[in-house]
Tab-separated table of C-alpha atoms and ligand atoms in Angstrom:
chain	number	residue	atom	x	y	z
A	1	MET	CA	142.313	101.047	181.899
A	2	ILE	CA	141.397	104.376	180.505
A	3	LYS	CA	143.655	103.647	177.515
A	4	ILE	CA	141.754	100.352	176.863
A	5	ASN	CA	138.414	102.180	177.122
A	6	MET	CA	139.590	104.876	174.769
A	7	TYR	CA	140.773	102.131	172.303
A	8	LEU	CA	137.452	100.300	172.529
A	9	MET	CA	135.494	103.543	171.991
A	10	LEU	CA	137.705	104.386	168.986
A	11	CYS	CA	137.028	100.888	167.453
A	12	GLY	CA	133.362	101.388	168.039
A	13	ILE	CA	133.411	104.756	166.313
A	14	ILE	CA	135.433	103.312	163.402
A	15	GLY	CA	133.043	100.305	163.285
A	16	LEU	CA	130.090	102.688	163.121
A	17	VAL	CA	131.778	104.725	160.418
A	18	VAL	CA	132.631	101.563	158.483
A	19	SER	CA	129.133	100.142	158.788
A	20	PHE	CA	127.421	103.476	157.890
A	21	GLY	CA	130.050	104.165	155.287
A	22	CYS	CA	129.265	100.858	153.582
A	23	SER	CA	125.564	101.221	153.557
A	24	ASP	CA	123.611	102.663	150.717
A	25	ASP	CA	122.257	106.136	150.828
A	26	ASP	CA	118.981	104.727	151.915
A	27	GLY	CA	120.592	102.454	154.520
A	28	GLU	CA	119.877	99.327	152.554
A	29	ASN	CA	122.204	96.351	152.940
A	30	ARG	CA	124.724	96.399	150.008
A	31	ASN	CA	124.411	92.607	149.574
A	32	LYS	CA	120.759	93.000	148.476
A	33	THR	CA	120.642	93.859	144.685
A	34	ALA	CA	119.149	97.210	143.709
A	35	LEU	CA	118.124	95.687	140.335
A	36	VAL	CA	114.603	94.464	139.763
A	37	ALA	CA	113.998	91.616	137.335
A	38	PRO	CA	112.785	92.616	133.835
A	39	THR	CA	109.204	91.977	132.717
A	40	LEU	CA	109.094	89.915	129.544
A	41	ASN	CA	106.441	90.612	126.861
A	42	ASN	CA	104.919	87.820	124.823
A	43	ALA	CA	106.952	86.763	121.805
A	44	THR	CA	106.159	88.390	118.452
A	45	ASP	CA	107.035	87.781	114.774
A	46	ILE	CA	106.966	84.046	115.369
A	47	SER	CA	108.025	82.075	112.282
A	48	ALA	CA	109.112	78.485	111.723
A	49	ASN	CA	112.683	79.316	112.701
A	50	SER	CA	112.647	82.504	114.759
A	51	PHE	CA	110.780	84.836	117.096
A	52	THR	CA	111.325	88.199	118.700
A	53	VAL	CA	111.255	88.828	122.428
A	54	THR	CA	111.097	92.219	124.130
A	55	TRP	CA	110.991	93.454	127.700
A	56	GLU	CA	110.719	96.706	129.633
A	57	ALA	CA	113.990	98.469	130.427
A	58	VAL	CA	115.102	98.154	134.082
A	59	ASP	CA	116.241	101.338	135.890
A	60	GLY	CA	119.991	101.273	136.351
A	61	ALA	CA	120.573	98.234	134.164
A	62	ASN	CA	123.348	98.404	131.583
A	63	GLY	CA	122.870	94.961	130.124
A	64	TYR	CA	120.693	91.881	130.077
A	65	LEU	CA	121.218	88.115	130.123
A	66	ILE	CA	118.777	86.093	128.035
A	67	ASP	CA	118.123	82.349	128.424
A	68	VAL	CA	116.240	80.305	125.817
A	69	ALA	CA	115.445	76.661	126.474
A	70	THR	CA	113.207	73.902	125.180
A	71	ASP	CA	112.000	73.037	128.667
A	72	GLN	CA	110.374	75.056	131.450
A	73	ARG	CA	113.180	74.249	133.922
A	74	PHE	CA	115.775	75.623	131.471
A	75	GLY	CA	117.638	72.322	131.579
A	76	GLN	CA	117.979	72.147	127.766
A	77	MET	CA	119.352	75.525	126.829
A	78	VAL	CA	119.389	76.612	123.164
A	79	GLU	CA	122.880	77.783	122.207
A	80	PRO	CA	123.984	80.492	121.966
A	81	TYR	CA	121.023	81.787	124.020
A	82	ASN	CA	122.440	80.591	127.334
A	83	SER	CA	123.026	83.768	129.370
A	84	TRP	CA	123.241	85.597	126.073
A	85	ARG	CA	124.475	89.072	127.003
A	86	GLN	CA	123.282	92.255	125.270
A	87	ASN	CA	122.292	95.857	125.989
A	88	ALA	CA	119.169	96.153	123.809
A	89	ILE	CA	115.740	95.367	125.249
A	90	SER	CA	114.712	93.167	122.353
A	91	LEU	CA	116.220	90.111	120.721
A	92	LYS	CA	115.395	88.170	117.546
A	93	VAL	CA	116.049	84.534	118.430
A	94	GLU	CA	116.995	82.639	115.243
A	95	ASN	CA	118.048	79.276	113.809
A	96	LEU	CA	115.296	77.462	115.676
A	97	ASP	CA	113.402	74.304	114.836
A	98	PRO	CA	109.873	74.510	113.410
A	99	SER	CA	106.842	73.379	115.436
A	100	THR	CA	108.890	73.436	118.689
A	101	ASP	CA	108.076	74.815	122.178
A	102	TYR	CA	110.528	77.403	123.500
A	103	TYR	CA	110.837	79.094	126.922
A	104	VAL	CA	112.505	82.452	127.569
A	105	ARG	CA	113.641	84.371	130.661
A	106	VAL	CA	115.803	87.473	131.155
A	107	ARG	CA	117.903	88.977	133.932
A	108	ALA	CA	119.077	92.565	134.261
A	109	MET	CA	122.710	93.492	134.888
A	110	MET	CA	124.377	96.486	136.455
A	111	GLY	CA	128.135	96.040	136.490
A	112	MET	CA	128.728	92.808	138.408
A	113	GLU	CA	125.215	92.784	139.830
A	114	VAL	CA	122.562	90.516	138.300
A	115	SER	CA	118.845	90.669	139.053
A	116	GLY	CA	116.600	87.705	139.601
A	117	ASN	CA	114.907	86.004	136.659
A	118	SER	CA	112.049	87.637	134.796
A	119	ASN	CA	108.721	85.961	134.227
A	120	VAL	CA	109.042	83.038	131.781
A	121	ILE	CA	107.255	83.266	128.430
A	122	SER	CA	106.694	80.323	126.113
A	123	LEU	CA	105.842	80.002	122.419
A	124	THR	CA	105.692	77.413	119.673
A	125	THR	CA	107.403	78.068	116.366
A	126	LEU	CA	105.285	77.715	113.204
A	127	GLU	CA	105.326	74.643	111.023
A	128	GLU	CA	107.933	74.598	108.288
A	129	VAL	CA	106.799	76.288	105.053
A	130	ASP	CA	107.388	74.149	102.027
A	131	THR	CA	110.304	75.715	100.183
A	132	GLU	CA	109.805	73.708	97.002
A	133	PRO	CA	108.878	75.830	93.939
A	134	GLU	CA	105.105	75.851	94.015
A	135	GLU	CA	102.806	74.660	91.274
A	136	PRO	CA	101.522	77.481	89.068
A	137	LEU	CA	98.021	78.556	90.064
A	138	LYS	CA	96.576	78.037	86.596
A	139	SER	CA	97.821	74.430	86.529
A	140	ALA	CA	96.305	73.640	89.908
A	141	ALA	CA	92.948	75.305	89.164
A	142	THR	CA	91.563	72.847	86.634
A	143	THR	CA	87.908	73.919	86.710
A	144	PHE	CA	88.093	77.709	86.451
A	145	SER	CA	90.361	80.453	85.112
A	146	VAL	CA	92.860	82.207	87.355
A	147	GLY	CA	93.053	85.878	86.458
A	148	VAL	CA	95.310	88.764	87.321
A	149	ALA	CA	94.852	92.511	86.970
A	150	LEU	CA	97.672	94.017	84.947
A	151	SER	CA	98.714	97.037	82.882
A	152	ALA	CA	100.316	97.616	79.503
A	153	ASP	CA	103.540	98.846	81.098
A	154	ARG	CA	103.892	95.868	83.364
A	155	ILE	CA	103.520	93.297	80.567
A	156	SER	CA	106.578	94.919	78.999
A	157	SER	CA	108.667	94.064	82.058
A	158	GLY	CA	110.313	90.628	81.907
A	159	SER	CA	109.784	89.762	85.559
A	160	HIS	CA	106.100	90.640	85.435
A	161	ALA	CA	105.462	88.863	82.141
A	162	LYS	CA	107.294	85.754	83.313
A	163	LEU	CA	105.021	85.411	86.338
A	164	TYR	CA	101.865	86.411	84.440
A	165	GLU	CA	102.540	83.665	81.925
A	166	ARG	CA	103.549	81.065	84.522
A	167	GLU	CA	100.699	81.578	86.992
A	168	PHE	CA	97.638	82.909	85.155
A	169	ASN	CA	95.403	82.060	82.191
A	170	GLN	CA	93.189	85.165	82.234
A	171	VAL	CA	93.840	88.886	82.481
A	172	THR	CA	91.905	92.014	83.421
A	173	ALA	CA	93.138	95.504	82.558
A	174	GLU	CA	93.463	97.162	85.951
A	175	TRP	CA	92.581	100.582	84.489
A	176	GLU	CA	93.426	100.807	80.775
A	177	MET	CA	90.175	99.509	79.311
A	178	LYS	CA	88.015	102.000	81.178
A	179	MET	CA	86.216	104.865	79.485
A	180	ASN	CA	88.512	107.585	80.856
A	181	ILE	CA	91.421	105.891	79.057
A	182	THR	CA	89.777	104.547	75.872
A	183	TYR	CA	87.563	107.581	75.176
A	184	PRO	CA	89.523	110.585	76.423
A	185	ARG	CA	88.000	113.184	74.088
A	186	PRO	CA	84.686	113.537	72.233
A	187	GLY	CA	84.680	111.224	69.230
A	188	GLU	CA	88.350	110.342	69.836
A	189	PHE	CA	89.125	106.815	71.015
A	190	ASP	CA	92.524	105.706	72.292
A	191	PHE	CA	92.885	101.921	72.264
A	192	SER	CA	96.680	101.869	72.361
A	193	LYS	CA	96.962	100.458	75.888
A	194	ALA	CA	93.917	98.223	75.587
A	195	ASP	CA	95.182	96.768	72.312
A	196	LYS	CA	98.562	96.037	73.884
A	197	ILE	CA	96.948	94.101	76.709
A	198	VAL	CA	94.561	92.227	74.394
A	199	ASP	CA	97.338	91.330	71.954
A	200	TYR	CA	99.583	90.149	74.821
A	201	ALA	CA	96.847	87.958	76.259
A	202	ILE	CA	96.033	86.380	72.914
A	203	ALA	CA	99.717	85.761	72.184
A	204	ASN	CA	99.976	83.945	75.520
A	205	ASP	CA	96.717	82.018	75.233
A	206	MET	CA	95.119	83.915	78.084
A	207	GLY	CA	91.446	84.848	78.359
A	208	ILE	CA	90.596	88.541	78.575
A	209	HIS	CA	87.966	89.888	80.929
A	210	GLY	CA	86.899	93.386	79.880
A	211	HIS	CA	86.764	95.886	82.731
A	212	ALA	CA	84.833	98.187	82.841
A	213	LEU	CA	82.692	99.891	80.225
A	214	ILE	CA	80.602	102.065	82.573
A	215	TRP	CA	81.956	103.161	85.987
A	216	HIS	CA	81.245	106.414	87.792
A	217	ASN	CA	84.907	106.544	88.892
A	218	ALA	CA	86.328	106.353	85.349
A	219	VAL	CA	84.281	108.912	83.444
A	220	PRO	CA	86.168	111.241	81.077
A	221	SER	CA	85.680	114.854	82.106
A	222	TRP	CA	83.982	115.693	78.810
A	223	VAL	CA	81.362	113.016	79.512
A	224	GLU	CA	80.854	114.154	83.097
A	225	SER	CA	80.182	117.673	81.823
A	226	PHE	CA	78.319	116.610	78.679
A	227	SER	CA	76.493	119.665	77.284
A	228	GLY	CA	74.111	117.968	74.832
A	229	THR	CA	70.619	116.664	75.464
A	230	ASN	CA	69.929	113.450	77.349
A	231	GLU	CA	68.989	111.787	74.071
A	232	GLU	CA	72.339	112.844	72.585
A	233	PHE	CA	74.109	111.541	75.726
A	234	GLU	CA	72.392	108.171	75.444
A	235	ALA	CA	73.233	107.933	71.747
A	236	MET	CA	76.874	108.738	72.563
A	237	ILE	CA	77.052	106.021	75.233
A	238	LYS	CA	75.418	103.499	72.884
A	239	ASP	CA	77.962	104.350	70.217
A	240	TYR	CA	80.846	104.110	72.708
A	241	ILE	CA	79.742	100.687	73.962
A	242	THR	CA	79.087	99.388	70.460
A	243	THR	CA	82.492	100.638	69.226
A	244	VAL	CA	84.490	99.073	72.077
A	245	VAL	CA	82.655	95.739	72.211
A	246	THR	CA	82.760	95.365	68.438
A	247	ARG	CA	86.491	96.102	68.387
A	248	TYR	CA	87.243	93.243	70.776
A	249	LYS	CA	84.525	90.846	69.635
A	250	GLY	CA	85.845	87.292	69.691
A	251	LYS	CA	88.866	88.426	71.759
A	252	VAL	CA	87.324	89.804	74.957
A	253	LYS	CA	85.043	86.952	76.034
A	254	SER	CA	83.423	88.752	78.981
A	255	TRP	CA	82.782	92.299	80.168
A	256	ASP	CA	82.043	94.093	83.383
A	257	VAL	CA	79.520	96.275	81.605
A	258	VAL	CA	78.480	98.417	84.588
A	259	ASN	CA	80.644	98.569	87.707
A	260	GLU	CA	79.524	99.555	91.225
A	261	ALA	CA	76.109	101.046	90.382
A	262	PHE	CA	74.689	100.815	93.935
A	263	GLU	CA	75.479	102.990	96.939
A	264	ASP	CA	77.144	101.472	100.002
A	265	ASN	CA	74.844	100.430	102.848
A	266	SER	CA	71.671	101.759	101.255
A	267	GLY	CA	71.669	99.815	98.018
A	268	GLU	CA	70.237	102.895	96.306
A	269	LEU	CA	71.193	103.423	92.683
A	270	ARG	CA	74.159	105.840	92.580
A	271	ASN	CA	73.236	109.175	91.088
A	272	SER	CA	75.931	108.922	88.412
A	273	VAL	CA	75.915	110.930	85.214
A	274	PHE	CA	74.660	107.777	83.473
A	275	ARG	CA	71.633	107.553	85.711
A	276	ARG	CA	70.964	111.270	85.582
A	277	LYS	CA	71.025	111.420	81.792
A	278	MET	CA	69.761	107.955	80.803
A	279	GLY	CA	67.316	107.229	83.604
A	280	ASP	CA	67.161	104.473	86.244
A	281	ASP	CA	67.101	101.749	83.602
A	282	TYR	CA	70.490	102.721	82.161
A	283	ILE	CA	72.104	99.434	83.238
A	284	ALA	CA	69.614	97.361	81.234
A	285	LYS	CA	70.160	99.609	78.203
A	286	CYS	CA	73.948	99.125	78.417
A	287	HIS	CA	73.596	95.347	78.762
A	288	GLN	CA	71.376	95.217	75.690
A	289	TRP	CA	73.799	97.262	73.604
A	290	VAL	CA	76.624	94.900	74.557
A	291	ARG	CA	74.527	91.902	73.565
A	292	ASP	CA	73.578	93.537	70.263
A	293	ALA	CA	77.272	94.113	69.516
A	294	ASP	CA	78.437	90.634	70.517
A	295	PRO	CA	75.934	87.764	70.863
A	296	GLU	CA	78.547	85.515	72.531
A	297	VAL	CA	80.221	87.754	75.059
A	298	LYS	CA	79.482	87.091	78.752
A	299	ILE	CA	77.831	90.069	80.422
A	300	PHE	CA	78.702	90.688	84.090
A	301	TYR	CA	77.595	93.169	86.697
A	302	ASN	CA	80.510	93.814	89.107
A	303	ASP	CA	80.561	95.331	92.605
A	304	TYR	CA	82.377	95.295	95.954
A	305	SER	CA	81.169	94.447	99.483
A	306	MET	CA	78.805	91.938	97.899
A	307	THR	CA	79.377	89.361	100.634
A	308	PHE	CA	78.509	91.598	103.585
A	309	ASP	CA	76.706	94.794	102.494
A	310	LYS	CA	73.262	93.232	102.659
A	311	LYS	CA	71.450	96.260	101.175
A	312	LYS	CA	73.777	96.451	98.177
A	313	GLN	CA	73.614	92.683	97.813
A	314	GLN	CA	69.796	92.732	97.832
A	315	SER	CA	69.639	95.521	95.254
A	316	THR	CA	71.957	93.533	93.009
A	317	PHE	CA	69.927	90.341	93.282
A	318	ASN	CA	66.669	92.291	92.769
A	319	MET	CA	68.186	93.710	89.589
A	320	ALA	CA	69.295	90.249	88.452
A	321	ASP	CA	65.793	88.877	89.062
A	322	ASP	CA	64.221	91.837	87.259
A	323	PHE	CA	66.567	91.406	84.299
A	324	LYS	CA	65.698	87.739	84.094
A	325	SER	CA	61.961	88.498	84.152
A	326	ARG	CA	62.379	91.135	81.407
A	327	GLY	CA	64.857	89.196	79.259
A	328	VAL	CA	67.627	91.763	79.840
A	329	PRO	CA	70.969	90.054	79.151
A	330	LEU	CA	72.971	89.158	82.265
A	331	ASP	CA	75.288	86.142	82.440
A	332	GLY	CA	77.091	86.644	85.698
A	333	LEU	CA	77.938	88.652	88.790
A	334	GLY	CA	81.370	89.841	89.843
A	335	PHE	CA	82.118	89.858	93.567
A	336	GLN	CA	85.229	92.024	93.764
A	337	MET	CA	86.440	90.449	97.067
A	338	HIS	CA	88.535	93.321	98.388
A	339	ILE	CA	88.708	91.737	101.838
A	340	SER	CA	90.895	91.503	104.930
A	341	TYR	CA	92.726	88.640	106.592
A	342	ASN	CA	90.071	88.483	109.309
A	343	TRP	CA	86.898	89.561	107.485
A	344	PRO	CA	84.303	88.947	106.096
A	345	ASN	CA	83.420	85.698	107.799
A	346	THR	CA	83.041	82.433	105.949
A	347	ASN	CA	79.283	82.198	106.471
A	348	ASP	CA	78.641	85.594	104.872
A	349	ILE	CA	80.749	84.708	101.855
A	350	GLU	CA	79.080	81.313	101.424
A	351	ALA	CA	75.564	82.741	101.839
A	352	ALA	CA	76.144	85.385	99.170
A	353	VAL	CA	77.710	82.857	96.815
A	354	GLN	CA	74.710	80.584	97.242
A	355	LYS	CA	72.355	83.368	96.064
A	356	VAL	CA	74.283	83.542	92.795
A	357	ILE	CA	74.159	79.782	92.396
A	358	ASP	CA	70.412	79.776	93.108
A	359	ARG	CA	69.943	82.178	90.176
A	360	GLY	CA	71.965	80.058	87.779
A	361	LEU	CA	74.418	82.900	87.165
A	362	LEU	CA	78.167	82.758	86.618
A	363	LEU	CA	80.222	83.946	89.580
A	364	HIS	CA	83.485	85.841	89.195
A	365	PHE	CA	85.605	86.563	92.241
A	366	SER	CA	86.868	89.471	90.220
A	367	GLU	CA	89.341	91.569	92.252
A	368	LEU	CA	90.672	89.520	95.161
A	369	ASP	CA	93.132	91.144	97.513
A	370	VAL	CA	93.466	90.486	101.248
A	371	ARG	CA	94.514	93.378	103.496
A	372	VAL	CA	96.718	92.244	106.384
A	373	ASN	CA	96.974	95.634	108.050
A	374	PRO	CA	93.468	97.129	108.106
A	375	ASP	CA	94.007	98.518	111.615
A	376	ASN	CA	97.512	99.790	110.940
A	377	GLY	CA	98.824	97.608	113.734
A	378	ILE	CA	101.922	96.276	111.991
A	379	SER	CA	104.790	97.971	110.165
A	380	SER	CA	106.004	94.874	108.342
A	381	LEU	CA	104.361	91.675	107.144
A	382	THR	CA	104.852	89.540	110.244
A	383	PRO	CA	105.122	85.741	109.847
A	384	GLN	CA	101.942	85.322	111.863
A	385	ARG	CA	99.958	87.768	109.718
A	386	ALA	CA	101.320	86.120	106.559
A	387	ILE	CA	99.969	82.786	107.798
A	388	GLU	CA	96.606	84.374	108.619
A	389	GLN	CA	96.459	85.823	105.102
A	390	GLN	CA	97.329	82.388	103.726
A	391	LYS	CA	94.405	80.870	105.617
A	392	LYS	CA	91.995	83.560	104.334
A	393	VAL	CA	93.087	83.062	100.737
A	394	GLU	CA	92.718	79.309	101.192
A	395	GLU	CA	89.199	79.820	102.550
A	396	VAL	CA	88.126	82.052	99.649
A	397	VAL	CA	89.587	79.715	97.030
A	398	ARG	CA	88.025	76.696	98.740
A	399	ILE	CA	84.600	78.362	98.675
A	400	TYR	CA	84.962	79.278	95.014
A	401	ASN	CA	86.311	75.881	94.026
A	402	ALA	CA	83.334	74.188	95.671
A	403	ILE	CA	80.618	75.943	93.630
A	404	PRO	CA	78.914	73.967	90.841
A	405	GLN	CA	80.798	73.873	87.553
A	406	ALA	CA	77.855	75.559	85.839
A	407	ASN	CA	78.467	78.686	87.948
A	408	LYS	CA	82.252	78.767	87.647
A	409	PHE	CA	83.981	81.461	85.615
A	410	ALA	CA	87.201	82.793	87.157
A	411	LEU	CA	88.984	83.931	90.286
A	412	THR	CA	91.024	87.061	89.610
A	413	VAL	CA	93.605	88.595	91.926
A	414	TRP	CA	93.779	92.360	91.804
A	415	GLY	CA	97.436	92.723	90.984
A	416	LEU	CA	100.606	90.646	91.040
A	417	LYS	CA	102.804	91.840	93.881
A	418	ASP	CA	102.272	93.703	97.131
A	419	ASP	CA	104.040	96.960	96.319
A	420	GLU	CA	101.842	97.530	93.251
A	421	SER	CA	98.480	97.233	94.958
A	422	TRP	CA	95.989	100.083	94.791
A	423	ILE	CA	95.433	99.478	98.486
A	424	LEU	CA	98.755	101.075	99.344
A	425	TYR	CA	97.675	104.455	98.053
A	426	PHE	CA	93.985	104.129	98.802
A	427	TRP	CA	94.541	103.588	102.543
A	428	ASP	CA	97.115	105.492	104.571
A	429	ASN	CA	98.821	102.540	106.143
A	430	PRO	CA	101.268	99.993	104.741
A	431	ASP	CA	99.854	96.701	103.547
A	432	TRP	CA	100.797	93.485	101.773
A	433	PRO	CA	97.527	92.334	100.128
A	434	LEU	CA	98.565	90.130	97.207
A	435	LEU	CA	100.122	86.715	96.476
A	436	PHE	CA	103.666	87.807	95.660
A	437	ASN	CA	106.274	89.829	97.497
A	438	ALA	CA	107.702	92.993	95.979
A	439	ASP	CA	110.692	90.901	94.822
A	440	PHE	CA	108.337	88.637	92.791
A	441	SER	CA	108.790	85.712	95.228
A	442	PRO	CA	105.614	83.809	96.179
A	443	LYS	CA	104.146	84.435	99.640
A	444	GLU	CA	102.347	82.074	101.991
A	445	ALA	CA	99.194	83.508	100.395
A	446	HIS	CA	100.203	81.801	97.147
A	447	THR	CA	100.454	78.536	99.072
A	448	GLY	CA	97.014	79.256	100.517
A	449	PHE	CA	95.577	79.569	97.000
A	450	LEU	CA	96.958	76.111	96.112
A	451	GLN	CA	95.747	74.632	99.389
A	452	GLY	CA	92.257	75.985	98.683
A	453	LEU	CA	92.175	73.902	95.515
A	454	LYS	CA	92.840	70.620	97.309
A	455	ASP	CA	89.792	68.554	98.231
B	501	G3I	O1	100.880	104.471	86.113
B	501	G3I	C1	100.374	105.765	85.806
B	501	G3I	C2	101.477	106.794	85.939
B	501	G3I	O2	102.461	106.543	84.956
B	501	G3I	C3	100.891	108.186	85.753
B	501	G3I	O3	101.893	109.146	85.968
B	501	G3I	C4	99.763	108.371	86.784
B	501	G3I	C5	99.125	109.729	86.680
B	501	G3I	O4	98.150	109.710	85.661
B	501	G3I	O5	98.730	107.377	86.560
B	501	G3I	C6	99.250	106.082	86.766
B	501	G3I	O6	98.215	105.173	86.509
B	501	G3I	C7	97.242	105.133	87.535
B	501	G3I	C8	97.085	103.658	87.906
B	501	G3I	O7	95.994	103.479	88.819
B	501	G3I	C9	98.348	103.109	88.538
B	501	G3I	O8	98.554	103.735	89.760
B	501	G3I	C10	95.936	105.648	86.957
B	501	G3I	O9	96.041	107.044	86.737
B	501	G3I	C11	94.816	105.394	87.942
B	501	G3I	O10	93.559	105.762	87.375
B	501	G3I	C12	94.758	103.899	88.256
B	501	G3I	O11	93.748	103.696	89.244
B	501	G3I	C13	93.060	102.452	89.136
B	501	G3I	C14	91.624	102.714	89.571
B	501	G3I	O12	90.859	101.489	89.563
B	501	G3I	C15	90.939	103.703	88.642
B	501	G3I	O13	90.879	103.168	87.339
B	501	G3I	C16	93.704	101.412	90.045
B	501	G3I	O14	94.979	101.068	89.555
B	501	G3I	C17	92.839	100.173	90.110
B	501	G3I	O15	93.344	99.258	91.081
B	501	G3I	C18	91.408	100.537	90.505
B	501	G3I	O16	90.660	99.354	90.413
B	501	G3I	C19	89.293	99.452	90.869
B	501	G3I	C20	88.457	98.589	89.946
B	501	G3I	O17	88.564	99.063	88.627
B	501	G3I	C21	87.016	98.563	90.411
B	501	G3I	N1	86.926	98.093	91.795
B	501	G3I	C22	87.725	98.889	92.725
B	501	G3I	C23	89.184	98.891	92.290
B	501	G3I	C24	90.025	99.666	93.279
B	501	G3I	O18	89.657	101.012	93.265
């Protein structure tokens, strides 16, 4: 009997050892998984044929299983994303159909163990982008010129010239017709770059918009530190304006005579060297000298923030009204339109445009670019942000295309392709503000321009 008891006790001890020995450190039952399910983030970079999904790493996991389906019950799985195994905590899901609903879930793995399913996220892929070669902008815009800012160097490059000539019928010198370039030293003009641009435009039957005779940001140092009297300064500026406008008379059909004369937010006249030495009425004097040199040329005043800086806007319209009452030449206003994909709002743009129309002036959307990364929230041009930029360009073009013919002049984009935009070095963060990619291929924004022209 004792032997049996001893045997039973020994089994019990072994049983205890076996059961303790098999339990986890914390006494948990081994059959229950130690792995928690991942937490899925919303999909990003959604395009017509792909999206990216990410999730938080799970402690202890050394792999993940991803399911993608076209139904919430995961009955129609999308191959190969049926228990797709990987280690990374993000996945770009590709080769999808446009305009289609997709559902995603993920499980964590640790060796043979698999967690439960994550939360399910859903998304709809974007509509298919037309891949046909698009109509050139200048062909589609039948009631106004489509301009582009360019430089003498860039017109020498085949790829640039090919697109300039295909898409645009007007040009603006981005910097090479400004005073700091054309009048670098006292009495010494340098028209080499300006002539190259003007000759190129004429050879390719493109209009030329002159930009900009007087701008506080493009003043040669010798002018900024002019040592003569104010009367001598004014005579020098009159001679400069007369020389340049006369040189391009009959070629340059319009000029931004004075650029950005009013302060931001206050609408006060900037205290530029021109104002200091020629007085508050310097703009009128410059306009008159241009008119005296060329009776036909269109005279524009050009500025930025014109659709939302109400003080600057009011100062500009007060000046336009004053010029009209005094017979000072002014044919049009340039709204530069350096905007963002989400701002300014449509109503502000339309209200400002209407004030130009009410005054019977020409309107030039003179320097359009559309920042897609004003908050530095993206590190590449995501498909969603490209579509939002497309919609903003479409909106701006639609507004411009709808103005009366009597007020139409041109819509100019401030550069050809993203990597050449001034915005990249003016702001610290990456951006893609123009109509063409760095590789010269058209973006959705180019499509948006064409869509804005359709009734
Ligand atoms: O390409 C040359 C390079 O070869 C040279 O080594 C370098 C150093 O001198 O200059 C380079 O050219 C610069 C050019 O931008 C290209 O980066 C010019 O110096 C520089 O002055 C020029 O800046 C232009 C700026 O106006 C000043 O003229 C920008 O391109 C142009 O986008 C910007 O445009 C203004 C409008 O005229 C008015 N509205 C605002 C708009 C943006 O600031």
